Short mmCIF file of C-alpha atoms in Angstrom, two decimals:
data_model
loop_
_atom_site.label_atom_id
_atom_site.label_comp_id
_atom_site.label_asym_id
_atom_site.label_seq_id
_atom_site.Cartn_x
_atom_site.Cartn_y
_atom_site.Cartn_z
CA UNK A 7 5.18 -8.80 -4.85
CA UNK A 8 4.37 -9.93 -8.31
CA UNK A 9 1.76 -12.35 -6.54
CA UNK A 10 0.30 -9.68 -4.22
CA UNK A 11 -0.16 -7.64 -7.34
CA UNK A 12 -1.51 -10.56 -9.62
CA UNK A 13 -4.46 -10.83 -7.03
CA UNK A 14 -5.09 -7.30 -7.01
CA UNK A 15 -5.75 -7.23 -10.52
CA UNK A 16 -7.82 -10.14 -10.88
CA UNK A 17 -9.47 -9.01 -7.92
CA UNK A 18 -9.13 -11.74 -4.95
CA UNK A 19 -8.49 -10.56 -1.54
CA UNK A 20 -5.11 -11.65 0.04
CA UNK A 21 -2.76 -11.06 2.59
CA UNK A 22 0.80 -10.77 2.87
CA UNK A 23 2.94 -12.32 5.96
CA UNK A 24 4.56 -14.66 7.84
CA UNK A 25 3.53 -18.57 8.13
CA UNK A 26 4.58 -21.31 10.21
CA UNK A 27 6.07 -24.21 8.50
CA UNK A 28 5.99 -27.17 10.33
CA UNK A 29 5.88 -31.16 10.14
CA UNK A 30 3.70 -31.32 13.10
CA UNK A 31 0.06 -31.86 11.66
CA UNK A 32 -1.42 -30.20 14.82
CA UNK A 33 -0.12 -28.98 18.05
CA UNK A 34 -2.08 -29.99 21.02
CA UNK A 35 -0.60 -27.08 22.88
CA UNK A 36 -3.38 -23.65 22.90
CA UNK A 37 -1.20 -21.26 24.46
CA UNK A 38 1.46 -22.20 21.36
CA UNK A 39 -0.39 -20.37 18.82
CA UNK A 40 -0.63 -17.03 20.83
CA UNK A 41 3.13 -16.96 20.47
CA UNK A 42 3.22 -17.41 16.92
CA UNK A 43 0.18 -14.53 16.87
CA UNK A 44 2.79 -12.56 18.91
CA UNK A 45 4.70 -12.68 16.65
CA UNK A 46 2.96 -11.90 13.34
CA UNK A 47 2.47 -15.36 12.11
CA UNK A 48 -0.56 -15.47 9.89
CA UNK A 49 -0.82 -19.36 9.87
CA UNK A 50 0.48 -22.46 9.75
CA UNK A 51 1.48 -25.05 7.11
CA UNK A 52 3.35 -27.92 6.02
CA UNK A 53 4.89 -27.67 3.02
CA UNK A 54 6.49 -24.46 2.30
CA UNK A 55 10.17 -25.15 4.21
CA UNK A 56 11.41 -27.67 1.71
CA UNK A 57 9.58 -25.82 -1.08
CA UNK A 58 12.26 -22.54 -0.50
CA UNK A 59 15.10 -24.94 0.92
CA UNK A 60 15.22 -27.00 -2.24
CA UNK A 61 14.83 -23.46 -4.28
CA UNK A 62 17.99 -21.87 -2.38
CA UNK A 63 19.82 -25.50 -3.39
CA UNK A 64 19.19 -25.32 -7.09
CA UNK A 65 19.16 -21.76 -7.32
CA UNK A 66 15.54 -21.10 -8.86
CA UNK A 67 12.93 -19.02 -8.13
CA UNK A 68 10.21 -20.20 -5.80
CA UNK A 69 6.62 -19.08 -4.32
CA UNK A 70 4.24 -20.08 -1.80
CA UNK A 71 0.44 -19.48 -2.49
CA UNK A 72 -1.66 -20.26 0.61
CA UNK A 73 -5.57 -20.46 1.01
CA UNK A 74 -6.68 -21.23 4.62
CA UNK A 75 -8.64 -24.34 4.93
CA UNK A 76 -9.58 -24.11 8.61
CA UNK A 77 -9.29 -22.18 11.83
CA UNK A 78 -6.87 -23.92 13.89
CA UNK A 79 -8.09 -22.11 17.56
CA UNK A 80 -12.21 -22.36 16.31
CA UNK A 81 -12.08 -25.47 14.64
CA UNK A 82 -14.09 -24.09 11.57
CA UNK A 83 -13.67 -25.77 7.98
CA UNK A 84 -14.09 -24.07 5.32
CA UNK A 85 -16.86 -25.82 3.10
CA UNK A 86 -16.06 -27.84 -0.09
CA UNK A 87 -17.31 -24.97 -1.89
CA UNK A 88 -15.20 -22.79 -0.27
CA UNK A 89 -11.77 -24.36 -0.68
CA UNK A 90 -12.88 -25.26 -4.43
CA UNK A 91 -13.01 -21.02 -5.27
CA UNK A 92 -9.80 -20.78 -2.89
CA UNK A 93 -7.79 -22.88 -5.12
CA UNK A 94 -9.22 -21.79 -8.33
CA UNK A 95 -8.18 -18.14 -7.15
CA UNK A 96 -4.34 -19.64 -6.35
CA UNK A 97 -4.32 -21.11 -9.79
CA UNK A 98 -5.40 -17.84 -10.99
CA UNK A 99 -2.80 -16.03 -9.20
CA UNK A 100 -0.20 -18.52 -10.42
CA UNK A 101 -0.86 -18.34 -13.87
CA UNK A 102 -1.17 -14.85 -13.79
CA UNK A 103 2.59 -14.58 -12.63
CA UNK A 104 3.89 -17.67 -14.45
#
């Protein structure tokens, strides 16, 4: 909450949810990603899953800041520019909190 809240003061959209953590880079399966839509998964990403598991071992506090990079069903990128003031906002956001 203290992340959702950062962003609303500094004034970067964001959206709170579910993700996907997986090791598979892409799924060639279409019809996979209406059941994660079905149920209320917002995307899908990679790191996360050892990220919490490896908090839960050691007992420490741990977040995961997400900016989406492209559109897994349309195949749009985001453009350099783009993902440059995505992760300048997640820094924000992180420092904010930290």
């Amino acid at each position: 909450m203290a992340a959702y809240q950062a962003a609303q003061k500094l004034g970067i959209p964001t959206q709170q949810g579910c993700i996907f953590s997986t090791d598979t880079f892409y799924n060639n399966d279409p019809q996979r990603w209406d059941i994660w839509e079905n149920h209320g998964i917002l995307g899908v990403e990679m790191e996360s899953q050892i990220l919490y598991t490896l908090a839960k071992r050691f007992d420490v506090k741990a977040l995961s800041i997400l900016t989406v990079s492209d559109n897994i069903r349309t195949g749009k990128e985001a453009s350099a520019k783009d993902r440059e003031q995505s992760f300048m906002n997640m820094v924000k956001i992180a420092l904010e909190i930290g």
